Amino acid sequence: MADKEIPYKIYLSEDELPTDWYNVRADMKNKPAPLLNPATHQPMKFADLQPVFCDELIKQELNDTDPYIPIPKEIRDFYKMYRPSPLIRAYYLERKLGTPAHIYYKFEGNNTSGSHKLNSAIAQAYYAKKQGLKGVTTETGAGQWGTALSMACSYFDLDCQVYMVKCSYEQKPFRREVMRTYGAKITPSPSDTTEVGRKINAEFPGTTGSLGCAISEAVEAATKQEGYRYVLGSVLSQVLLHQTVIGLETMTALDKYGIKPDMIIGCAGGGSNLGGLISPFMGRKLRGESDCRFIAVEPASCPSLTRGKYVYDFCDTGHVCPLAKMYTLGSEFIPSANHAGGLRYHGMSSILSQLYDDKLIEARAVEQTSVFKAAQEFARVEGILPAPESSHAIKVAMDEALKCKETGEAKNIVFGLTGTGYFDMYAYKAFNDGTMGDYIPTDEDLKRAFDTIPKF
Ligand SMILES: *Cc1c(COP(=O)(O)O)cnc(C)c1O
């Protein structure tokens, strides 16, 4: 199909919103390893997970067999407020790069929370409400997940308690106020409101917190209050499942114009947006219907796929969560304080970890100044101010498009633009001021955190 026939934005109609999420585990020959009970090392069953998670979400977490899971009407109704999201042909970026490649990006930043996280937040809030719960607890790092969950909880009239990593709580007051506007209660973590928070504060006085530590606090808060459950914004298979709405829409849009992607690129923190974007395409690959490449992009300062180990590890600092088999840097790994680009979780989705171990996806680690440089170039030609996380994917999409310039190949490159960067202006400021550095952990640094991985 000739270029000019592909519009700048491929919009879908409301009727084209997916009716089911796609569960890639059904098509995987090697299933992701089960979550283990940290005390007995036995696989977690429904009843083991019930005190922490919502019933319906546990079923989704444990479901390795059903390829399609219907999206309830109430969730689809909410999706209609901001979905289907556009698939954009990056004509202006292509022109700037002088590449014969065709670049497309799926933009998930078009809602108040500013990222894809709302896709799972609304699903999790819905199932909590349906179960008759009073509220949910969670952690948030940079704040996107907390914001998304606050919006979702206010929609379903649920109480929302957010443990926010202390340094973000202090550095991102505007995020905090967005959450409060939607009615959420925000506590800086580690706090003195939980046992595990008090313990961490005593052990590491003056600590500014970490995601792993906020998770432990949120889990404790959920299990100690009647009518509450814990919800998580990434890593878990249920979250990746909800995010497949991104990939399903992308597939419908590309199919409409007969476009076959040669590679799909996404940033990887806990792996939910990348997993959601690639799942349906991975399904085609697993069924032998396509040979598309998939590239996970992570920060060089938190390189769980490219330098981590594929083992069972703790998901949180306080060791209250189940053990997950994943590519991990060790639950006590904390990226350098100068790392500003997000994607700072020590582990990776067990689904993506298995696919990576099976060599079905590739991974690349990129340094943060190169990421912000790509963000700046992208913003100047495509107009959107990208989130630093998303910019990891932009960086590698641009690298791949430049390779096409050398070889003269008109490859179809698709990447996920997960969100906008309006709350990351300190990071952009450091970049603009030239004070941003690149901090890559040494093997010694990594070894220290690897030593905290449980051995059994
Ligand atoms: C949270 C977040 C990510 C990373 O999370 P994943 O679970 O790996 O998708 C990426 N981009 C944005 C904008 C985010 O808010």
JSON list of C-alpha atoms in Angstrom, two decimals, residues 7 19 43 49 137-138 189 254 276 291 293 316 332 359 427 438:
[
{"chain": "A", "resi": 7, "resn": "PRO", "atom": "CA", "xyz": [-2.92, 8.45, 7.72]},
{"chain": "A", "resi": 19, "resn": "THR", "atom": "CA", "xyz": [-13.92, -7.47, 23.74]},
{"chain": "A", "resi": 43, "resn": "PRO", "atom": "CA", "xyz": [3.48, -23.08, 44.35]},
{"chain": "A", "resi": 49, "resn": "LEU", "atom": "CA", "xyz": [-3.18, -15.59, 47.59]},
{"chain": "A", "resi": 137, "resn": "THR", "atom": "CA", "xyz": [-3.70, -0.39, 48.95]},
{"chain": "A", "resi": 138, "resn": "THR", "atom": "CA", "xyz": [-0.75, -0.01, 46.64]},
{"chain": "A", "resi": 189, "resn": "SER", "atom": "CA", "xyz": [7.34, 5.23, 52.39]},
{"chain": "A", "resi": 254, "resn": "LEU", "atom": "CA", "xyz": [-1.98, -2.46, 11.48]},
{"chain": "A", "resi": 276, "resn": "GLY", "atom": "CA", "xyz": [0.74, -5.99, 26.65]},
{"chain": "A", "resi": 291, "resn": "ASP", "atom": "CA", "xyz": [8.68, -13.81, 12.43]},
{"chain": "A", "resi": 293, "resn": "ARG", "atom": "CA", "xyz": [11.27, -9.36, 16.36]},
{"chain": "A", "resi": 316, "resn": "ASP", "atom": "CA", "xyz": [9.79, -6.79, 47.71]},
{"chain": "A", "resi": 332, "resn": "GLU", "atom": "CA", "xyz": [17.96, -5.02, 47.54]},
{"chain": "A", "resi": 359, "resn": "LYS", "atom": "CA", "xyz": [15.17, -16.21, 23.05]},
{"chain": "A", "resi": 427, "resn": "ALA", "atom": "CA", "xyz": [14.92, 15.11, 35.00]},
{"chain": "A", "resi": 438, "resn": "ASP", "atom": "CA", "xyz": [25.21, 8.05, 33.21]}
]
